[in-house]
CSV table of C-alpha atoms and ligand atoms in Angstrom, one decimal:
chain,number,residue,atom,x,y,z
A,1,UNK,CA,102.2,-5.9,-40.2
A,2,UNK,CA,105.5,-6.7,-38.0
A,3,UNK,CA,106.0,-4.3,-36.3
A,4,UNK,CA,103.8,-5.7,-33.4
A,5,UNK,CA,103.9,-9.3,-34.0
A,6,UNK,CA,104.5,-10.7,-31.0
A,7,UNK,CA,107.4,-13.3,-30.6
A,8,UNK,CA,106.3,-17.2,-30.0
A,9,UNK,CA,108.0,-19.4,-27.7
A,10,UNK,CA,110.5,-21.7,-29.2
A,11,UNK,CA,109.9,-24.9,-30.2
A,12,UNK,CA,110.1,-27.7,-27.1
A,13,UNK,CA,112.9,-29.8,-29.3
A,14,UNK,CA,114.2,-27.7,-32.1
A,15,UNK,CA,114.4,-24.7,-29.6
A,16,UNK,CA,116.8,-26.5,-27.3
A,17,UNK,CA,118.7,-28.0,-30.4
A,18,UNK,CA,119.0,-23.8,-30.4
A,19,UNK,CA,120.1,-23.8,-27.3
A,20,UNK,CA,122.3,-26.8,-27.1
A,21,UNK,CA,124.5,-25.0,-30.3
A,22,UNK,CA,124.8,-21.7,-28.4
A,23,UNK,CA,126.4,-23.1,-25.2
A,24,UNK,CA,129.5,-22.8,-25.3
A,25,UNK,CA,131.2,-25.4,-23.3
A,26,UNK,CA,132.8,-28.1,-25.0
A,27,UNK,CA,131.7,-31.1,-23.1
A,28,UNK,CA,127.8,-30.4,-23.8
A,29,UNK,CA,125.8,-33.2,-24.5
A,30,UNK,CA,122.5,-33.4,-26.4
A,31,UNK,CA,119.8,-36.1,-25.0
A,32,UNK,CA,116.8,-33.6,-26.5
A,33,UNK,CA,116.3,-34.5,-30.1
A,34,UNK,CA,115.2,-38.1,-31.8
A,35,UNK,CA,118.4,-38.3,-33.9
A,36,UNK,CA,120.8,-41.4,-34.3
A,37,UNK,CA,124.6,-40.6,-33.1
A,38,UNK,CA,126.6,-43.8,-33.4
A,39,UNK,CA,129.3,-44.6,-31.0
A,40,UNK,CA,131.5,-41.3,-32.0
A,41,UNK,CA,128.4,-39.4,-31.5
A,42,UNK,CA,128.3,-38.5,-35.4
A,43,UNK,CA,125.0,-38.8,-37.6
A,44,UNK,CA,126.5,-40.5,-40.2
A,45,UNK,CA,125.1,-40.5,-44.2
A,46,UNK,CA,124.3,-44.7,-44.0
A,47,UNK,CA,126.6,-46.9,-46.6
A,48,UNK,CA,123.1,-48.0,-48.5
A,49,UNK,CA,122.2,-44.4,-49.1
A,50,UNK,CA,126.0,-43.3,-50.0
A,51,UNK,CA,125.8,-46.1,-52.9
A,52,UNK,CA,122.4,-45.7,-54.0
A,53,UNK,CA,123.2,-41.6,-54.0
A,54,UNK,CA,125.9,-42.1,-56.6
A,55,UNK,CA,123.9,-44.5,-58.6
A,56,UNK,CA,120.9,-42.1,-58.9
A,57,UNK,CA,122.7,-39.0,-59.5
A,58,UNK,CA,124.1,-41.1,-62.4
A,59,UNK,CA,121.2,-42.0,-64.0
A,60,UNK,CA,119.8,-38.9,-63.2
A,61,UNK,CA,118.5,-36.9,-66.6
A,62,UNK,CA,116.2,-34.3,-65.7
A,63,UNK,CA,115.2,-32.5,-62.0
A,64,UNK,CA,111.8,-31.8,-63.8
A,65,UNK,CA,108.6,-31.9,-61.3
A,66,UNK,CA,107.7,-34.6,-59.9
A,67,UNK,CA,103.9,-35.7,-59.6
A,68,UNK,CA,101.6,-34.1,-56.9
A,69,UNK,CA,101.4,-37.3,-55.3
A,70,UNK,CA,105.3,-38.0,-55.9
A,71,UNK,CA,106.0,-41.7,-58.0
A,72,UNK,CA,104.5,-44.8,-58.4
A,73,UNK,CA,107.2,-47.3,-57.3
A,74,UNK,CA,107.9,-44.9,-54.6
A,75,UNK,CA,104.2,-45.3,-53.0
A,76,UNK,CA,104.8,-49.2,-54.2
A,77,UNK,CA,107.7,-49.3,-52.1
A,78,UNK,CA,105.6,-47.9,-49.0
A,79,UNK,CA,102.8,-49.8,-49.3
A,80,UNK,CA,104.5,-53.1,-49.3
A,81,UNK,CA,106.5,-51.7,-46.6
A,82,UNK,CA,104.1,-50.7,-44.1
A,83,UNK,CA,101.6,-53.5,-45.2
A,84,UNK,CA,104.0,-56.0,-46.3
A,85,UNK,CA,104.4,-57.6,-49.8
A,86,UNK,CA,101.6,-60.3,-50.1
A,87,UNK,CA,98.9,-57.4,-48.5
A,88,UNK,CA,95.6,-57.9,-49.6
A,89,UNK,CA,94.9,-54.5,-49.3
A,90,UNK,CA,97.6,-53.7,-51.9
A,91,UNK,CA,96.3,-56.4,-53.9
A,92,UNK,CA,92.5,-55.4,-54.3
A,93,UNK,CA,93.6,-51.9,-54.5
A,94,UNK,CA,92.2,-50.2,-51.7
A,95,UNK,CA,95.1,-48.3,-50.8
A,96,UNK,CA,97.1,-45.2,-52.0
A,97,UNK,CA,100.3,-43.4,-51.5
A,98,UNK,CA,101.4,-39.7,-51.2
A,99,UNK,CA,105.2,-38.9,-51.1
A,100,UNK,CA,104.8,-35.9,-48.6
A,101,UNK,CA,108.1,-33.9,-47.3
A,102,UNK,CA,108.4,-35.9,-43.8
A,103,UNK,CA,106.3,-37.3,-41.6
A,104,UNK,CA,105.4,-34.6,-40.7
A,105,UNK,CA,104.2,-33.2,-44.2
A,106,UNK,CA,102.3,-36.3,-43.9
A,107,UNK,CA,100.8,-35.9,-40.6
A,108,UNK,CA,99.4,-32.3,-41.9
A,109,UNK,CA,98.1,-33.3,-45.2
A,110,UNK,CA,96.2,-35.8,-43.5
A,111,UNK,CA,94.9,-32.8,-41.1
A,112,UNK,CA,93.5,-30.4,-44.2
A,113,UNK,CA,92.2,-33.6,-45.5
A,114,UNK,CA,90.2,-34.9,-42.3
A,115,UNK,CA,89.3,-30.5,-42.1
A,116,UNK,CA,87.8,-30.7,-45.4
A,117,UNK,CA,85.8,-33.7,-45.4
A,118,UNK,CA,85.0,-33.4,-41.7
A,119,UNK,CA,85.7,-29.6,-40.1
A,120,UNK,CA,84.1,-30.9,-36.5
A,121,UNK,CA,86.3,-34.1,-36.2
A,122,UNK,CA,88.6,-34.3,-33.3
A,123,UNK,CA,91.8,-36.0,-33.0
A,124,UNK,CA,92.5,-38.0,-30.3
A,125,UNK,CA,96.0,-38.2,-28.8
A,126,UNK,CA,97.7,-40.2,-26.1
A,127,UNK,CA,98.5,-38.2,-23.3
A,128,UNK,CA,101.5,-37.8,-23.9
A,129,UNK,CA,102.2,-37.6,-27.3
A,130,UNK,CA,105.0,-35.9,-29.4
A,131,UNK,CA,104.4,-32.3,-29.0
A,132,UNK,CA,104.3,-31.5,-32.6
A,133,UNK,CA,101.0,-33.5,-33.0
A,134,UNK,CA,99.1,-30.6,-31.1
A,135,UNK,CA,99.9,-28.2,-33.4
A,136,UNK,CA,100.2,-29.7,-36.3
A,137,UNK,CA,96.3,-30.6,-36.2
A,138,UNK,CA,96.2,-27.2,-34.8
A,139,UNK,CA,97.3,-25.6,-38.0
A,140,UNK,CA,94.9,-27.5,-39.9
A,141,UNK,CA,91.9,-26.3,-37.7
A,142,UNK,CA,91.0,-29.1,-36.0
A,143,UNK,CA,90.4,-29.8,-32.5
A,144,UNK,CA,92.7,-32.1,-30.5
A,145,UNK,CA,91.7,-34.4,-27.4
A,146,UNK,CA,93.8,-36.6,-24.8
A,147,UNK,CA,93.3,-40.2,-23.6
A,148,UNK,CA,94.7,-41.5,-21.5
A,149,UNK,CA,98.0,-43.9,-22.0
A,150,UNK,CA,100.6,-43.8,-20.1
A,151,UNK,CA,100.9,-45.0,-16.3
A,152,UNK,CA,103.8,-42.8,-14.8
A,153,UNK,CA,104.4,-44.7,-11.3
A,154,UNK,CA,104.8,-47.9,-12.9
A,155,UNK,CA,106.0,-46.5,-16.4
A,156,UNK,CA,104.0,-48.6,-18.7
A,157,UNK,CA,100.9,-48.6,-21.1
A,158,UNK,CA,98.1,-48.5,-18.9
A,159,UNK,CA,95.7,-50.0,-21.1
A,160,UNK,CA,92.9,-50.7,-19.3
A,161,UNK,CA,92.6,-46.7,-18.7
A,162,UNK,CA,93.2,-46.4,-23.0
A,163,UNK,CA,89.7,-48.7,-23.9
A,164,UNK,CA,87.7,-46.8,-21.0
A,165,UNK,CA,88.9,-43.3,-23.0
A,166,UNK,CA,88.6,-45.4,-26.4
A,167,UNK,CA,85.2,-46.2,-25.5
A,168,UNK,CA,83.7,-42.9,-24.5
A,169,UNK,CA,85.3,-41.2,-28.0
A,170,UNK,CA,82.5,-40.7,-30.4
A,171,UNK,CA,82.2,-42.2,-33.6
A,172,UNK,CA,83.8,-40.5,-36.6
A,173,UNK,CA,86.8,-39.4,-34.7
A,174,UNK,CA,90.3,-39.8,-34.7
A,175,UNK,CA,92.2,-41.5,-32.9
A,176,UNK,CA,95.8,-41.1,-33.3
A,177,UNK,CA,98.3,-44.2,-32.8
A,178,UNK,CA,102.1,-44.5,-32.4
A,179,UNK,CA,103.1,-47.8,-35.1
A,180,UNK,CA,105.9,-48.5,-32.5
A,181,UNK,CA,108.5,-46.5,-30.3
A,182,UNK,CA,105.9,-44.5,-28.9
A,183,UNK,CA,107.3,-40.7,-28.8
A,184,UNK,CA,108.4,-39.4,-25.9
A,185,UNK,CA,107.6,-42.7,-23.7
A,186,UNK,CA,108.8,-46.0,-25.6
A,187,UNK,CA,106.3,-47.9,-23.9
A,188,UNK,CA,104.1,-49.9,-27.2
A,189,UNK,CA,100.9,-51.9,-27.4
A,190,UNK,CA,101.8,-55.7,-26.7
A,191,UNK,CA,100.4,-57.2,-30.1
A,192,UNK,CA,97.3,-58.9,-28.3
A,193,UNK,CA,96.8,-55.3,-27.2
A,194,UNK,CA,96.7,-54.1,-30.8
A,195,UNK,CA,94.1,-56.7,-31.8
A,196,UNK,CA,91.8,-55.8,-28.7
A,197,UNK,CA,92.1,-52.0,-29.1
A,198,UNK,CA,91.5,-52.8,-33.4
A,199,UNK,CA,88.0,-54.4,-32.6
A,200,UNK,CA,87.0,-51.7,-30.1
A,201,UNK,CA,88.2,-49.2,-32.6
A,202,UNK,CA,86.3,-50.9,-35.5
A,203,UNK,CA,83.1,-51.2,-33.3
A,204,UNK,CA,83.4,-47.6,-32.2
A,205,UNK,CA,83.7,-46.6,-35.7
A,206,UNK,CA,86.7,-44.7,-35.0
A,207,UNK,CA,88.9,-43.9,-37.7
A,208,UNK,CA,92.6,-44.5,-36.6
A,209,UNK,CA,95.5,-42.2,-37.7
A,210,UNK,CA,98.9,-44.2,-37.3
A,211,UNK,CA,101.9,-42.1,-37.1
A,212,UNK,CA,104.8,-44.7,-38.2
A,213,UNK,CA,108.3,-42.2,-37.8
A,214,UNK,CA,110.4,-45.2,-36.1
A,215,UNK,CA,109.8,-48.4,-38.3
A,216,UNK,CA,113.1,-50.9,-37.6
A,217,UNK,CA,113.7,-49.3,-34.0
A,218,UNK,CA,111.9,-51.4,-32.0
A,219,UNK,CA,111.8,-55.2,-32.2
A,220,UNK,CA,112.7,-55.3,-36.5
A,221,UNK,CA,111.1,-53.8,-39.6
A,222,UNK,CA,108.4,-56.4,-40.2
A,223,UNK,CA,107.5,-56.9,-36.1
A,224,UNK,CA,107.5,-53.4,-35.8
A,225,UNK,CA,104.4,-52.9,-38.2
A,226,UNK,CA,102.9,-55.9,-36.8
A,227,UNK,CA,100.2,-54.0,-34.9
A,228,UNK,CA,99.5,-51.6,-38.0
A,229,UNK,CA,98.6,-54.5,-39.9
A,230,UNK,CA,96.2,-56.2,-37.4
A,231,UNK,CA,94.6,-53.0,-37.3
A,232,UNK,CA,94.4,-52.6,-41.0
A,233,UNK,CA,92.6,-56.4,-41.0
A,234,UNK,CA,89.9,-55.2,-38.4
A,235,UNK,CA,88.9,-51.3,-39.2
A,236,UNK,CA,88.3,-50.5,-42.9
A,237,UNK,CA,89.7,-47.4,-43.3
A,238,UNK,CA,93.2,-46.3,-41.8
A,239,UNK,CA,95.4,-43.9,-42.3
A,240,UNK,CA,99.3,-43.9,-41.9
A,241,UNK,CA,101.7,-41.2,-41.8
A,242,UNK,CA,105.2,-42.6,-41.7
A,243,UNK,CA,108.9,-41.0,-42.1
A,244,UNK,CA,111.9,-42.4,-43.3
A,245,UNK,CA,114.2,-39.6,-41.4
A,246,UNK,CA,115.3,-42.1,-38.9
A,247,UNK,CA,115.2,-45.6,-40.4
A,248,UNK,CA,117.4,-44.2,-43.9
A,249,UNK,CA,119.1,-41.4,-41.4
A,250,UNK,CA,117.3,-39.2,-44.3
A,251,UNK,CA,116.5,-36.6,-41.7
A,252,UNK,CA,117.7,-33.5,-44.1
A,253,UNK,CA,116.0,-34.6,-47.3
A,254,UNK,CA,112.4,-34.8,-45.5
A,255,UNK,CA,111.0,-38.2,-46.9
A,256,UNK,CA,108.0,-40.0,-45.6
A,257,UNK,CA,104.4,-40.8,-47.0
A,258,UNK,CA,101.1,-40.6,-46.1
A,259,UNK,CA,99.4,-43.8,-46.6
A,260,UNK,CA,95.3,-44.4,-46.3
A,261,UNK,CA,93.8,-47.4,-46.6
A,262,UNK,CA,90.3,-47.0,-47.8
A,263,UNK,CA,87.3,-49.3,-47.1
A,264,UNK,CA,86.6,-49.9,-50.9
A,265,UNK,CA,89.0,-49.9,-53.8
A,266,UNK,CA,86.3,-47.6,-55.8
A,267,UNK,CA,87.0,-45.2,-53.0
A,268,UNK,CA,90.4,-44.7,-54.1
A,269,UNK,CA,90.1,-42.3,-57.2
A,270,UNK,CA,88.2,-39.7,-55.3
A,271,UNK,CA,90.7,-39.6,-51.9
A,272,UNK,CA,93.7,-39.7,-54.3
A,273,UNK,CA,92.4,-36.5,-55.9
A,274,UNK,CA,91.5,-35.0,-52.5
A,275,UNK,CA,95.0,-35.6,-51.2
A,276,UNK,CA,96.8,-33.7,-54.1
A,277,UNK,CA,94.4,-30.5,-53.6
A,278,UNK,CA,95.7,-30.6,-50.6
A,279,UNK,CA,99.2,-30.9,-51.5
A,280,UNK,CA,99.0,-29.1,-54.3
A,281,UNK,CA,97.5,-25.9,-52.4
A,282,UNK,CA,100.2,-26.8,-49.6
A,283,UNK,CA,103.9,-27.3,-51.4
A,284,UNK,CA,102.8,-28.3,-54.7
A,285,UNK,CA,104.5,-31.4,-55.5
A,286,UNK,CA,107.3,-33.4,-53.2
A,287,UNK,CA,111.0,-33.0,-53.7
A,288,UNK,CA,112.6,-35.9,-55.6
A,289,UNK,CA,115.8,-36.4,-54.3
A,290,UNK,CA,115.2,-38.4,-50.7
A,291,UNK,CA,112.7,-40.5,-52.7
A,292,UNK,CA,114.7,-41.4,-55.0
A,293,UNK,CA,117.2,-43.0,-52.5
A,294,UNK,CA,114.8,-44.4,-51.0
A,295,UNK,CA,113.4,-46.4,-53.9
A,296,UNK,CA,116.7,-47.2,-55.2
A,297,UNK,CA,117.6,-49.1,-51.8
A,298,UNK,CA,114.1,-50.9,-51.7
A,299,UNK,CA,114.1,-52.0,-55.4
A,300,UNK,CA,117.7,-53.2,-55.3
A,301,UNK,CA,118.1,-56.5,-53.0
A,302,UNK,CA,121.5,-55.7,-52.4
A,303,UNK,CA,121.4,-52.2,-51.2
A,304,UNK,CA,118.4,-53.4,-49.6
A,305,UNK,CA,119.9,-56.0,-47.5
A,306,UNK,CA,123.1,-53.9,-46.8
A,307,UNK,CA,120.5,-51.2,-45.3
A,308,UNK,CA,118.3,-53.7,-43.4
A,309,UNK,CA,121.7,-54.4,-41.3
A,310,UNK,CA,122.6,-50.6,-41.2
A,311,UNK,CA,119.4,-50.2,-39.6
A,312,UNK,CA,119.7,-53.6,-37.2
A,313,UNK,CA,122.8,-52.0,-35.8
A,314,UNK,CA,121.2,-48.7,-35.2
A,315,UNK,CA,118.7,-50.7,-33.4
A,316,UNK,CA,121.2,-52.9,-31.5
A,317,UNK,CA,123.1,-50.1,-29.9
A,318,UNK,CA,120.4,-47.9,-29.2
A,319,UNK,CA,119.4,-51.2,-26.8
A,320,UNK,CA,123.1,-51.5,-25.4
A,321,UNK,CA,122.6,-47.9,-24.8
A,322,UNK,CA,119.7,-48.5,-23.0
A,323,UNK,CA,121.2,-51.4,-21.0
A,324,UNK,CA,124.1,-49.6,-19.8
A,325,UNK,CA,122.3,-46.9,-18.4
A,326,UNK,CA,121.0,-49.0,-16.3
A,327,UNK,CA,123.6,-50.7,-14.7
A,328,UNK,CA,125.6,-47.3,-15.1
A,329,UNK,CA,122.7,-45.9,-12.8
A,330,UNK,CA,122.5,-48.9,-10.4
A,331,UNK,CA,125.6,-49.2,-9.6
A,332,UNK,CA,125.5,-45.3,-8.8
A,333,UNK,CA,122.7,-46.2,-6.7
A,334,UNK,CA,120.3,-43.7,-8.6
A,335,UNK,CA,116.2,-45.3,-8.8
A,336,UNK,CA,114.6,-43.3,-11.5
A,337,UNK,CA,111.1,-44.6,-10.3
A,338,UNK,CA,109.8,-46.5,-7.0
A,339,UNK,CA,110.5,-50.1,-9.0
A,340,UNK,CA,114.0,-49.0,-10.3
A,341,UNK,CA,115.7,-48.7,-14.0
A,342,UNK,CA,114.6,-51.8,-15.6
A,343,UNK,CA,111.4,-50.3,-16.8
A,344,UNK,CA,113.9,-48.8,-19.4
A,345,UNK,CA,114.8,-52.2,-20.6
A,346,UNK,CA,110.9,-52.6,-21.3
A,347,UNK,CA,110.7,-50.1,-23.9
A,348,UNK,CA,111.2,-49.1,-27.5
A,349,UNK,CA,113.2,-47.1,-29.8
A,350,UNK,CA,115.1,-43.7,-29.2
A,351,UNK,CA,113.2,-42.4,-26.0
A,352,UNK,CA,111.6,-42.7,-22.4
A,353,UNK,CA,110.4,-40.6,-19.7
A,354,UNK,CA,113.6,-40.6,-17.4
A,355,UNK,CA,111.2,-39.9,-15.1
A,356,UNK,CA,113.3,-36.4,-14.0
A,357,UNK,CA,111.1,-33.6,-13.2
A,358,UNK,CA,111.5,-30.1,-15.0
A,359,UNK,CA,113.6,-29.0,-12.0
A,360,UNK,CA,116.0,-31.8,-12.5
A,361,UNK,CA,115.9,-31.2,-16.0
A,362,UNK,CA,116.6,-27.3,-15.5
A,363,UNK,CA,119.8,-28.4,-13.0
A,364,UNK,CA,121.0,-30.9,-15.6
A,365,UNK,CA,121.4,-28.2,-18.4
A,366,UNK,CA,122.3,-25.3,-16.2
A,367,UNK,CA,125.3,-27.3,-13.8
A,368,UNK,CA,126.0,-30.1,-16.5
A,369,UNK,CA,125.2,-29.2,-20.2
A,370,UNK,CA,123.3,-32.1,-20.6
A,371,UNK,CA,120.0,-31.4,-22.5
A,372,UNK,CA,116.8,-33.1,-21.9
A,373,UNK,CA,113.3,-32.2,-23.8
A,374,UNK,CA,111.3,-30.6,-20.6
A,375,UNK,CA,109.1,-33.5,-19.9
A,376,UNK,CA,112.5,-36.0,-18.9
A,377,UNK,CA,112.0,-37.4,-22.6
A,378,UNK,CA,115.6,-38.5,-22.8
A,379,UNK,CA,117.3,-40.0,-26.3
A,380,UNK,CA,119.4,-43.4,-25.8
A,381,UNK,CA,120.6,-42.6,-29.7
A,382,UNK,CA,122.7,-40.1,-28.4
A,383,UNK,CA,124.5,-41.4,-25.7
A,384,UNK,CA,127.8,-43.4,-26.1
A,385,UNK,CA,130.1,-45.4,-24.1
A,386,UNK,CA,132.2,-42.6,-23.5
A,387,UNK,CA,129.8,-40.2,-22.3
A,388,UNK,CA,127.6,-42.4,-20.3
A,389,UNK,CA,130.1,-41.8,-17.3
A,390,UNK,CA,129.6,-38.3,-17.2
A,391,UNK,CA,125.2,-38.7,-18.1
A,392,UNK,CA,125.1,-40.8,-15.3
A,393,UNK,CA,126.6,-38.5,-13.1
A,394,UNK,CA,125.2,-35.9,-14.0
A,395,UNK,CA,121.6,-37.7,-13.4
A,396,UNK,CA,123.0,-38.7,-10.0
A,397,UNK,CA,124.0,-34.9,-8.8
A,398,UNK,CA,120.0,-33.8,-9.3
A,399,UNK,CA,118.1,-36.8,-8.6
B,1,LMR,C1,111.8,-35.8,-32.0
B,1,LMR,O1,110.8,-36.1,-31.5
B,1,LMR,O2,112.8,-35.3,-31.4
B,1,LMR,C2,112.0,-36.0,-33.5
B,1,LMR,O3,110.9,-36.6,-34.0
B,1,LMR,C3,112.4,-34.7,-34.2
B,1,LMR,C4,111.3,-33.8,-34.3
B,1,LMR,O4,110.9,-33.4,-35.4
B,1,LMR,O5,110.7,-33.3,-33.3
């Protein structure tokens, strides 16, 4: 059997995460993956999730399974997260909940799901896209498809080429979103843009598959699911795979949900016990422990409001981050695009296309031990005052 299995290429972000621990010079720097540093470069445990920790493990009495579908007040806690308390949806029950292990775990369960009910749906992506979405759908055994999204002269949406692509996608489809942050570009739907690509979506009869990893990162935690809910008022059914790796810095204890709204609360019973087939046939049930904290912080108002400004200072210096590289690069005299930096200052949440080519990419790792994902995706989360300096630099030597 292994003998002759042939060796696959590295993943495009953990593989250089590889990488970036082999090298051995001690100035290295890793812009490749979407983690928080804060200004020591350290991924700290947050306070909120230290305190709720301690109160769980206290009250802790048993590690016995959990559901296949993980805990009520755990999907509770979602829901009126991602769809806010006073949703109507969550009021006529039309929604449910799945604790899956990540976004991730989310993002496939949804895949067997869409396989089973549908084998020759496609999923439509937004070219580009994070490259884990390919093959994630991949594994499931569906078929992916691009439209187009991103304009790379001017570095923004280009949304007038999105509704032409929308529009020729046929019905039953998916069409896969980013909620906000859009992963590797930054560059979101506007929320009037949201409400015109909802009723295009809902008169296409598209179904639309949200992938929510970056909740609090861009503009706050209830603007940033903004567009999700006006697309949950237009289109019936939607479904919503989000992750609380970045928002609790939970990335070790793989925590996130997968979310579908259905068009009728009688609908409900007969997804739910789709989902945990799926789950159940996949990794059984969902491990308790990141869950847990999470519930704890959402149900208590004070851990709650302590981790609401954890997560509004994440947000904050990821945008001084993003601010300094530009001045850091104009006053170097580097232009990463025809119009200059600013287009940074535009965007959302951990990443952008720095615009640097794979060559420049290549240079930047080889001469400098700075590592960038291939595409130029670059992460503002992991640079710091201190070694913006030497970034910048760096940028400056290959552009
Ligand atoms: C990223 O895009 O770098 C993160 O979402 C981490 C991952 O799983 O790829």
């Amino acid at each position: 059997m292994f003998e002759t299995m042939p060796a696959a290429s590295p993943d495009p972000i953990f593989g250089l995460s590889e990488a970036f621990r082999a090298d051995p010079r001690p100035d290295k720097i890793n812009l490749g993956i979407g983690v928080y540093r804060d200004e020591q470069g350290r991924t700290p445990v947050l306070a909120a999730v230290k305190e709720a920790e301690a109160r769980f493990l206290d009250e802790q009495t048993s590690m016995s399974y959990l559901a296949i579908e993980g805990t009520e007040s755990y999907g509770r806690a979602v829901q009126a997260l991602l769809l806010g308390d006073s949703s109507e949806i969550i009021a006529s029950g039309r929604v449910l909940t799945a604790h899956t292990p990540g976004g991730t775990g989310a993002l496939r369960v949804a895949g067997d799901l869409l396989r089973n009910q549908c084998p020759e749906t496609r999923v439509w992506m937004s070219e580009p896209t994070w490259a884990n979405h390919h093959q994630v759908f991949a594994a499931a055994g569906l078929t992916s498809r691009k439209y187009a999204y991103f304009d790379r002269q001017r570095n923004r949406v280009d949304f007038e080429a999105m509704l032409e692509a929308v529009e020729g996608i046929p019905q039953g489809d998916v069409v896969l979103l980013h909620g906000c942050c859009h992963n590797p570009t930054g560059a979101d739907l506007t929320p009037d843009q949201w409400r015109i690509l909802a009723r295009l979506l809902k008169e296409q009869g598209l179904l639309p598959l949200v992938d929510l990893a970056y909740q609090g990162f861009a503009i706050g935690l209830e603007a940033d699911v903004d567009g999700l809910q006006a697309l949950c008022k237009e289109v019936p059914e939607v479904i919503v795979c989000s992750s609380f790796s970045k928002n609790f810095a939970l990335y070790n204890e793989r925590v996130g949900a997968l979310t579908i709204v259905a068009g009728t609360a009688d609908a409900v019973d007969a997804i739910t016990s789709q989902v945990k087939l799926r789950i159940r046939s996949t990794y059984s049930n969902p491990p308790a422990h990141g869950g847990a904290i999470v519930t704890t912080i959402l149900e208590d108002e004070a851990l709650r409001r302590g981790w609401q400004e954890e997560l509004s200072r994440m947000r904050q210096r990821i945008q001084a981050m993003r601010r300094l590289l530009v001045t850091s690069l104009d006053e170097r005299g580097v232009r990463l695009s025809s119009e200059g930096n600013d287009f940074l200052l535009r965007q959302y949440g951990m990443f952008s296309f720095s615009g640097l080519t794979e060559q420049q990419v290549a240079r930047l790792r080889e001469d400098h031990a700075i590592y960038v994902v291939g595409s130029g995706r670059v992460n503002f989360a992991a640079m710091t005052q201190e070694n913006m300096p030497r970034v910048c630099d760096a940028i400056a030597a290959v552009v």
